[in-house]
Amino acid sequence: QLQLQESGPGLVKPSETLSLTCTVSGGSISSSSYYWGWIRQPPGKGLEWIGSIYYSGSTYYNPSLKSRVTISVDTSKNQFSLKLSSVTAADTAVYYCARQIGPYTIFGVVITLDAFDIWGQGTMVTVSS
Amino acid sequence: QSVLTQPPSASGTPGQRVTISCSGSSSNIGSNYVYWYQQLPGTAPKLLIYRNNQRPSGVPDRFSGSKSGTSASLAISGLRSEDEADYYCAAWDDSRVVFGGGTKLTVL
């Protein structure tokens, strides 16, 4: 079945760029029925959506992070990636990648981004000098 | 401060029915679908409810979701010890996905 696996450095220095990759196995990232998203969770806190990307490259970003975030997709490698620039200690978190249902039409309404139905196990990233 | 408001904690005894609330506004819950995720200790979140009240395959029918106006609820009947987890609601809100702050459910 479909699996997602995050990879990347576990430690990033303040002011530098955090880079993570999510590898999709057991299915194609080029499916027209799904977006691919990043969500993070600071230690002991709740979930925060970072952004999502379609296989075509179309993206949606959390406005609160948009100025620092870039999400890209590499369909040849079945991967998508996250770059978060100018990191601070507040960016320390477990970062999850997930498959997001959408786009589709139901009852005449277009739903672009729906549920996150499959998640990676998450990777802890600490921002510290 | 989360856009969606959940009680920080809830509890119940085995076999009991518990509900977890999620309060929002007209721009999120009031006009979009609500989702619920379960996060067992030390694991990634798992989709529990989508489109307000739909269960993915494999999710027991002990879990049910509902929505009314700008609020939503997750109900768990026949509470079990393995239901002890954090529960998060989520919705679309004006071009972004928003989550509730989470509710820690304790099975006494």
PDB file of C-alpha atoms in Angstrom:
ATOM      1  CA  GLN A   1       0.000   0.000   0.000  1.00  0.00           C
ATOM      2  CA  LEU A   2       1.001   3.646  -0.336  1.00  0.00           C
ATOM      3  CA  GLN A   3       3.677   4.833   2.077  1.00  0.00           C
ATOM      4  CA  LEU A   4       5.339   8.186   2.671  1.00  0.00           C
ATOM      5  CA  GLN A   5       8.772   8.684   4.212  1.00  0.00           C
ATOM      6  CA  GLU A   6      10.311  11.978   5.277  1.00  0.00           C
ATOM      7  CA  SER A   7      14.068  12.501   5.095  1.00  0.00           C
ATOM      8  CA  GLY A   8      16.472  15.318   5.795  1.00  0.00           C
ATOM      9  CA  PRO A   9      18.761  16.848   8.430  1.00  0.00           C
ATOM     10  CA  GLY A  10      17.601  16.588  12.025  1.00  0.00           C
ATOM     11  CA  LEU A  11      19.513  19.699  13.052  1.00  0.00           C
ATOM     12  CA  VAL A  12      19.485  23.090  11.329  1.00  0.00           C
ATOM     13  CA  LYS A  13      21.220  26.273  12.435  1.00  0.00           C
ATOM     14  CA  PRO A  14      19.239  29.463  13.048  1.00  0.00           C
ATOM     15  CA  SER A  15      18.854  31.686   9.967  1.00  0.00           C
ATOM     16  CA  GLU A  16      19.587  28.760   7.636  1.00  0.00           C
ATOM     17  CA  THR A  17      17.190  26.864   5.371  1.00  0.00           C
ATOM     18  CA  LEU A  18      15.416  23.701   6.467  1.00  0.00           C
ATOM     19  CA  SER A  19      15.145  21.159   3.638  1.00  0.00           C
ATOM     20  CA  LEU A  20      13.090  17.965   3.763  1.00  0.00           C
ATOM     21  CA  THR A  21      12.053  15.424   1.166  1.00  0.00           C
ATOM     22  CA  CYS A  22       9.095  13.078   1.197  1.00  0.00           C
ATOM     23  CA  THR A  23       9.420   9.893  -0.844  1.00  0.00           C
ATOM     24  CA  VAL A  24       6.197   8.235  -1.979  1.00  0.00           C
ATOM     25  CA  SER A  25       6.242   4.462  -2.476  1.00  0.00           C
ATOM     26  CA  GLY A  26       3.538   2.006  -3.467  1.00  0.00           C
ATOM     27  CA  GLY A  27       1.772   4.528  -5.698  1.00  0.00           C
ATOM     28  CA  SER A  28       2.301   7.416  -8.077  1.00  0.00           C
ATOM     29  CA  ILE A  29       2.690  11.003  -6.997  1.00  0.00           C
ATOM     30  CA  SER A  30       1.288  11.958 -10.422  1.00  0.00           C
ATOM     31  CA  SER A  31      -2.248  10.870  -9.566  1.00  0.00           C
ATOM     32  CA  SER A  32      -4.834  13.494 -10.505  1.00  0.00           C
ATOM     33  CA  SER A  33      -6.833  12.730  -7.343  1.00  0.00           C
ATOM     34  CA  TYR A  34      -4.390  13.944  -4.728  1.00  0.00           C
ATOM     35  CA  TYR A  35      -2.365  16.820  -3.439  1.00  0.00           C
ATOM     36  CA  TRP A  36       0.721  16.250  -1.272  1.00  0.00           C
ATOM     37  CA  GLY A  37       1.151  18.218   1.910  1.00  0.00           C
ATOM     38  CA  TRP A  38       3.452  19.176   4.748  1.00  0.00           C
ATOM     39  CA  ILE A  39       2.260  19.554   8.332  1.00  0.00           C
ATOM     40  CA  ARG A  40       4.364  20.250  11.416  1.00  0.00           C
ATOM     41  CA  GLN A  41       3.953  19.796  15.158  1.00  0.00           C
ATOM     42  CA  PRO A  42       6.165  21.622  17.692  1.00  0.00           C
ATOM     43  CA  PRO A  43       7.031  19.549  20.770  1.00  0.00           C
ATOM     44  CA  GLY A  44       4.000  19.207  23.017  1.00  0.00           C
ATOM     45  CA  LYS A  45       1.840  21.370  20.738  1.00  0.00           C
ATOM     46  CA  GLY A  46      -0.762  21.005  18.029  1.00  0.00           C
ATOM     47  CA  LEU A  47      -0.692  20.562  14.269  1.00  0.00           C
ATOM     48  CA  GLU A  48       0.071  23.337  11.776  1.00  0.00           C
ATOM     49  CA  TRP A  49      -0.447  23.025   8.024  1.00  0.00           C
ATOM     50  CA  ILE A  50       2.507  24.329   6.018  1.00  0.00           C
ATOM     51  CA  GLY A  51       1.354  23.840   2.450  1.00  0.00           C
ATOM     52  CA  SER A  52       0.351  21.414  -0.282  1.00  0.00           C
ATOM     53  CA  ILE A  53       1.367  20.719  -3.883  1.00  0.00           C
ATOM     54  CA  TYR A  54      -0.242  19.011  -6.894  1.00  0.00           C
ATOM     55  CA  TYR A  55       1.770  16.850  -9.266  1.00  0.00           C
ATOM     56  CA  SER A  56       1.572  19.666 -11.825  1.00  0.00           C
ATOM     57  CA  GLY A  57       3.347  21.999  -9.408  1.00  0.00           C
ATOM     58  CA  SER A  58       0.306  23.978  -8.299  1.00  0.00           C
ATOM     59  CA  THR A  59       0.724  24.988  -4.654  1.00  0.00           C
ATOM     60  CA  TYR A  60      -1.201  26.253  -1.667  1.00  0.00           C
ATOM     61  CA  TYR A  61       0.695  27.733   1.286  1.00  0.00           C
ATOM     62  CA  ASN A  62      -0.213  28.735   4.810  1.00  0.00           C
ATOM     63  CA  PRO A  63      -0.271  32.553   4.636  1.00  0.00           C
ATOM     64  CA  SER A  64       1.580  32.747   7.955  1.00  0.00           C
ATOM     65  CA  LEU A  65       4.570  30.887   6.469  1.00  0.00           C
ATOM     66  CA  LYS A  66       4.233  31.740   2.793  1.00  0.00           C
ATOM     67  CA  SER A  67       7.131  34.210   2.657  1.00  0.00           C
ATOM     68  CA  ARG A  68       9.575  31.529   3.859  1.00  0.00           C
ATOM     69  CA  VAL A  69       8.191  28.342   2.295  1.00  0.00           C
ATOM     70  CA  THR A  70       8.796  26.620  -1.011  1.00  0.00           C
ATOM     71  CA  ILE A  71       7.260  23.245  -1.816  1.00  0.00           C
ATOM     72  CA  SER A  72       8.306  21.479  -5.010  1.00  0.00           C
ATOM     73  CA  VAL A  73       7.613  18.152  -6.681  1.00  0.00           C
ATOM     74  CA  ASP A  74       9.817  15.754  -8.652  1.00  0.00           C
ATOM     75  CA  THR A  75       7.526  13.299 -10.420  1.00  0.00           C
ATOM     76  CA  SER A  76      10.473  11.363 -11.893  1.00  0.00           C
ATOM     77  CA  LYS A  77      11.622  10.459  -8.391  1.00  0.00           C
ATOM     78  CA  ASN A  78       8.112  10.247  -6.882  1.00  0.00           C
ATOM     79  CA  GLN A  79       9.141  12.833  -4.311  1.00  0.00           C
ATOM     80  CA  PHE A  80       8.092  16.222  -3.078  1.00  0.00           C
ATOM     81  CA  SER A  81      10.139  18.595  -0.990  1.00  0.00           C
ATOM     82  CA  LEU A  82       9.898  21.369   1.562  1.00  0.00           C
ATOM     83  CA  LYS A  83      12.221  24.318   1.996  1.00  0.00           C
ATOM     84  CA  LEU A  84      11.742  26.695   4.922  1.00  0.00           C
ATOM     85  CA  SER A  85      14.119  29.637   5.002  1.00  0.00           C
ATOM     86  CA  SER A  86      15.414  31.842   7.822  1.00  0.00           C
ATOM     87  CA  VAL A  87      14.544  29.328  10.500  1.00  0.00           C
ATOM     88  CA  THR A  88      14.427  30.108  14.200  1.00  0.00           C
ATOM     89  CA  ALA A  89      13.909  28.003  17.303  1.00  0.00           C
ATOM     90  CA  ALA A  90      10.162  28.406  16.748  1.00  0.00           C
ATOM     91  CA  ASP A  91      10.489  26.173  13.686  1.00  0.00           C
ATOM     92  CA  THR A  92      11.636  23.234  15.823  1.00  0.00           C
ATOM     93  CA  ALA A  93       9.018  20.555  15.272  1.00  0.00           C
ATOM     94  CA  VAL A  94       8.160  17.126  13.964  1.00  0.00           C
ATOM     95  CA  TYR A  95       7.528  17.562  10.241  1.00  0.00           C
ATOM     96  CA  TYR A  96       5.025  15.241   8.571  1.00  0.00           C
ATOM     97  CA  CYS A  97       4.331  14.710   4.909  1.00  0.00           C
ATOM     98  CA  ALA A  98       0.900  13.458   3.948  1.00  0.00           C
ATOM     99  CA  ARG A  99      -1.320  12.639   0.997  1.00  0.00           C
ATOM    100  CA  GLN A 100      -4.250  15.020   0.674  1.00  0.00           C
ATOM    101  CA  ILE A 101      -7.413  14.096  -1.199  1.00  0.00           C
ATOM    102  CA  GLY A 102      -8.445  16.492  -3.936  1.00  0.00           C
ATOM    103  CA  PRO A 103      -9.463  18.037  -6.190  1.00  0.00           C
ATOM    104  CA  TYR A 104     -12.930  16.611  -6.777  1.00  0.00           C
ATOM    105  CA  THR A 105     -16.508  17.720  -7.228  1.00  0.00           C
ATOM    106  CA  ILE A 106     -19.315  16.711  -4.898  1.00  0.00           C
ATOM    107  CA  PHE A 107     -22.909  17.956  -5.045  1.00  0.00           C
ATOM    108  CA  GLY A 108     -21.771  20.452  -7.662  1.00  0.00           C
ATOM    109  CA  VAL A 109     -19.150  21.963  -5.364  1.00  0.00           C
ATOM    110  CA  VAL A 110     -15.445  21.777  -6.180  1.00  0.00           C
ATOM    111  CA  ILE A 111     -13.358  20.620  -3.229  1.00  0.00           C
ATOM    112  CA  THR A 112      -9.721  21.447  -3.878  1.00  0.00           C
ATOM    113  CA  LEU A 113      -8.064  20.261  -0.658  1.00  0.00           C
ATOM    114  CA  ASP A 114      -9.782  17.603   1.432  1.00  0.00           C
ATOM    115  CA  ALA A 115      -8.592  15.222   4.137  1.00  0.00           C
ATOM    116  CA  PHE A 116      -5.019  14.088   4.792  1.00  0.00           C
ATOM    117  CA  ASP A 117      -5.642  10.363   4.462  1.00  0.00           C
ATOM    118  CA  ILE A 118      -2.139   8.885   4.578  1.00  0.00           C
ATOM    119  CA  TRP A 119       0.697  10.256   6.690  1.00  0.00           C
ATOM    120  CA  GLY A 120       4.419   9.660   6.942  1.00  0.00           C
ATOM    121  CA  GLN A 121       5.889   8.747  10.300  1.00  0.00           C
ATOM    122  CA  GLY A 122       7.324  12.232  10.772  1.00  0.00           C
ATOM    123  CA  THR A 123      10.832  13.540  11.244  1.00  0.00           C
ATOM    124  CA  MET A 124      12.064  15.716  14.101  1.00  0.00           C
ATOM    125  CA  VAL A 125      13.901  18.874  13.098  1.00  0.00           C
ATOM    126  CA  THR A 126      15.662  20.932  15.731  1.00  0.00           C
ATOM    127  CA  VAL A 127      16.793  24.491  15.076  1.00  0.00           C
ATOM    128  CA  SER A 128      19.830  25.209  17.206  1.00  0.00           C
ATOM    129  CA  SER A 129      23.353  26.508  16.876  1.00  0.00           C
TER     130      SER A 129
ATOM    131  CA  GLN B   1      -4.121  30.512  19.498  1.00  0.00           C
ATOM    132  CA  SER B   2      -5.805  28.047  17.140  1.00  0.00           C
ATOM    133  CA  VAL B   3      -8.470  29.134  14.663  1.00  0.00           C
ATOM    134  CA  LEU B   4     -10.633  26.190  15.717  1.00  0.00           C
ATOM    135  CA  THR B   5     -11.333  25.842  19.448  1.00  0.00           C
ATOM    136  CA  GLN B   6     -11.290  22.501  21.214  1.00  0.00           C
ATOM    137  CA  PRO B   7     -11.337  21.681  24.932  1.00  0.00           C
ATOM    138  CA  PRO B   8      -7.790  20.774  25.988  1.00  0.00           C
ATOM    139  CA  SER B   9      -8.904  17.620  27.743  1.00  0.00           C
ATOM    140  CA  ALA B  10     -11.713  15.095  28.012  1.00  0.00           C
ATOM    141  CA  SER B  11     -12.128  11.863  29.888  1.00  0.00           C
ATOM    142  CA  GLY B  12     -14.379   8.870  30.286  1.00  0.00           C
ATOM    143  CA  THR B  13     -14.540   5.360  31.633  1.00  0.00           C
ATOM    144  CA  PRO B  14     -14.518   2.198  29.510  1.00  0.00           C
ATOM    145  CA  GLY B  15     -17.841   1.663  27.784  1.00  0.00           C
ATOM    146  CA  GLN B  16     -18.890   5.269  28.205  1.00  0.00           C
ATOM    147  CA  ARG B  17     -19.790   7.700  25.408  1.00  0.00           C
ATOM    148  CA  VAL B  18     -17.719  10.864  25.164  1.00  0.00           C
ATOM    149  CA  THR B  19     -17.935  13.838  22.861  1.00  0.00           C
ATOM    150  CA  ILE B  20     -15.288  16.336  21.832  1.00  0.00           C
ATOM    151  CA  SER B  21     -16.358  19.717  20.508  1.00  0.00           C
ATOM    152  CA  CYS B  22     -14.766  21.934  17.884  1.00  0.00           C
ATOM    153  CA  SER B  23     -15.883  25.533  17.540  1.00  0.00           C
ATOM    154  CA  GLY B  24     -15.143  27.731  14.572  1.00  0.00           C
ATOM    155  CA  SER B  25     -16.685  30.459  12.458  1.00  0.00           C
ATOM    156  CA  SER B  26     -18.593  31.068   9.255  1.00  0.00           C
ATOM    157  CA  SER B  27     -15.365  31.121   7.225  1.00  0.00           C
ATOM    158  CA  ASN B  28     -14.280  27.640   8.250  1.00  0.00           C
ATOM    159  CA  ILE B  29     -16.682  25.151   9.842  1.00  0.00           C
ATOM    160  CA  GLY B  30     -19.696  27.213   8.827  1.00  0.00           C
ATOM    161  CA  SER B  31     -18.977  26.848   5.125  1.00  0.00           C
ATOM    162  CA  ASN B  32     -16.618  23.894   4.724  1.00  0.00           C
ATOM    163  CA  TYR B  33     -16.204  20.269   5.670  1.00  0.00           C
ATOM    164  CA  VAL B  34     -14.790  19.230   9.029  1.00  0.00           C
ATOM    165  CA  TYR B  35     -12.198  16.507   9.542  1.00  0.00           C
ATOM    166  CA  TRP B  36     -11.074  14.663  12.658  1.00  0.00           C
ATOM    167  CA  TYR B  37      -7.681  13.075  13.297  1.00  0.00           C
ATOM    168  CA  GLN B  38      -6.557  10.740  16.054  1.00  0.00           C
ATOM    169  CA  GLN B  39      -2.960  10.836  17.255  1.00  0.00           C
ATOM    170  CA  LEU B  40      -1.889   7.984  19.476  1.00  0.00           C
ATOM    171  CA  PRO B  41       1.131   8.692  21.694  1.00  0.00           C
ATOM    172  CA  GLY B  42       4.338   8.882  19.708  1.00  0.00           C
ATOM    173  CA  THR B  43       2.707   8.274  16.338  1.00  0.00           C
ATOM    174  CA  ALA B  44       1.579  10.241  13.309  1.00  0.00           C
ATOM    175  CA  PRO B  45      -2.018  11.477  13.123  1.00  0.00           C
ATOM    176  CA  LYS B  46      -4.586   9.178  11.540  1.00  0.00           C
ATOM    177  CA  LEU B  47      -7.701  10.253   9.645  1.00  0.00           C
ATOM    178  CA  LEU B  48     -10.784   9.392  11.692  1.00  0.00           C
ATOM    179  CA  ILE B  49     -13.632  11.376  10.098  1.00  0.00           C
ATOM    180  CA  TYR B  50     -13.836  13.232   6.777  1.00  0.00           C
ATOM    181  CA  ARG B  51     -16.542  15.390   5.206  1.00  0.00           C
ATOM    182  CA  ASN B  52     -18.158  16.028   8.613  1.00  0.00           C
ATOM    183  CA  ASN B  53     -19.396  12.496   9.278  1.00  0.00           C
ATOM    184  CA  GLN B  54     -17.770   9.967   6.941  1.00  0.00           C
ATOM    185  CA  ARG B  55     -15.540   7.214   8.262  1.00  0.00           C
ATOM    186  CA  PRO B  56     -12.605   5.860   6.237  1.00  0.00           C
ATOM    187  CA  SER B  57     -12.585   2.110   5.852  1.00  0.00           C
ATOM    188  CA  GLY B  58     -11.173   0.456   8.925  1.00  0.00           C
ATOM    189  CA  VAL B  59     -12.386   3.097  11.385  1.00  0.00           C
ATOM    190  CA  PRO B  60     -14.859   1.515  13.831  1.00  0.00           C
ATOM    191  CA  ASP B  61     -18.426   2.800  13.816  1.00  0.00           C
ATOM    192  CA  ARG B  62     -17.930   3.698  17.480  1.00  0.00           C
ATOM    193  CA  PHE B  63     -16.520   6.936  16.072  1.00  0.00           C
ATOM    194  CA  SER B  64     -18.974   9.425  14.601  1.00  0.00           C
ATOM    195  CA  GLY B  65     -18.853  13.054  13.547  1.00  0.00           C
ATOM    196  CA  SER B  66     -21.467  15.759  13.273  1.00  0.00           C
ATOM    197  CA  LYS B  67     -21.668  19.415  12.366  1.00  0.00           C
ATOM    198  CA  SER B  68     -24.152  22.165  13.134  1.00  0.00           C
ATOM    199  CA  GLY B  69     -23.617  25.736  12.079  1.00  0.00           C
ATOM    200  CA  THR B  70     -20.110  26.798  13.094  1.00  0.00           C
ATOM    201  CA  SER B  71     -19.484  23.893  15.474  1.00  0.00           C
ATOM    202  CA  ALA B  72     -18.658  20.237  15.077  1.00  0.00           C
ATOM    203  CA  SER B  73     -18.425  17.266  17.396  1.00  0.00           C
ATOM    204  CA  LEU B  74     -16.682  13.924  17.523  1.00  0.00           C
ATOM    205  CA  ALA B  75     -18.458  11.234  19.490  1.00  0.00           C
ATOM    206  CA  ILE B  76     -16.851   8.036  20.706  1.00  0.00           C
ATOM    207  CA  SER B  77     -19.167   5.369  22.042  1.00  0.00           C
ATOM    208  CA  GLY B  78     -18.177   2.200  23.892  1.00  0.00           C
ATOM    209  CA  LEU B  79     -14.971   3.878  25.012  1.00  0.00           C
ATOM    210  CA  ARG B  80     -11.902   1.633  25.057  1.00  0.00           C
ATOM    211  CA  SER B  81      -8.467   2.030  26.634  1.00  0.00           C
ATOM    212  CA  GLU B  82      -6.901   2.154  23.166  1.00  0.00           C
ATOM    213  CA  ASP B  83      -8.912   5.304  22.399  1.00  0.00           C
ATOM    214  CA  GLU B  84      -6.638   7.264  24.741  1.00  0.00           C
ATOM    215  CA  ALA B  85      -5.067   9.759  22.348  1.00  0.00           C
ATOM    216  CA  ASP B  86      -5.044  13.340  21.135  1.00  0.00           C
ATOM    217  CA  TYR B  87      -7.866  14.318  18.797  1.00  0.00           C
ATOM    218  CA  TYR B  88      -7.718  17.205  16.336  1.00  0.00           C
ATOM    219  CA  CYS B  89     -10.415  18.811  14.240  1.00  0.00           C
ATOM    220  CA  ALA B  90      -9.567  20.564  10.976  1.00  0.00           C
ATOM    221  CA  ALA B  91     -11.272  22.546   8.249  1.00  0.00           C
ATOM    222  CA  TRP B  92     -10.585  24.739   5.250  1.00  0.00           C
ATOM    223  CA  ASP B  93     -10.584  28.461   6.005  1.00  0.00           C
ATOM    224  CA  ASP B  94     -10.113  31.133   3.400  1.00  0.00           C
ATOM    225  CA  SER B  95      -7.296  29.477   1.406  1.00  0.00           C
ATOM    226  CA  ARG B  96      -5.661  27.594   4.246  1.00  0.00           C
ATOM    227  CA  VAL B  97      -6.108  24.419   6.259  1.00  0.00           C
ATOM    228  CA  VAL B  98      -6.676  25.140   9.949  1.00  0.00           C
ATOM    229  CA  PHE B  99      -6.513  22.775  12.905  1.00  0.00           C
ATOM    230  CA  GLY B 100      -7.949  22.884  16.378  1.00  0.00           C
ATOM    231  CA  GLY B 101      -5.548  22.933  19.301  1.00  0.00           C
ATOM    232  CA  GLY B 102      -6.260  19.299  20.084  1.00  0.00           C
ATOM    233  CA  THR B 103      -8.064  17.454  22.867  1.00  0.00           C
ATOM    234  CA  LYS B 104      -6.284  14.911  25.030  1.00  0.00           C
ATOM    235  CA  LEU B 105      -8.684  12.072  25.781  1.00  0.00           C
ATOM    236  CA  THR B 106      -7.983  10.085  28.925  1.00  0.00           C
ATOM    237  CA  VAL B 107      -9.660   6.731  29.555  1.00  0.00           C
ATOM    238  CA  LEU B 108      -9.988   6.413  33.309  1.00  0.00           C
TER     239      LEU B 108
END
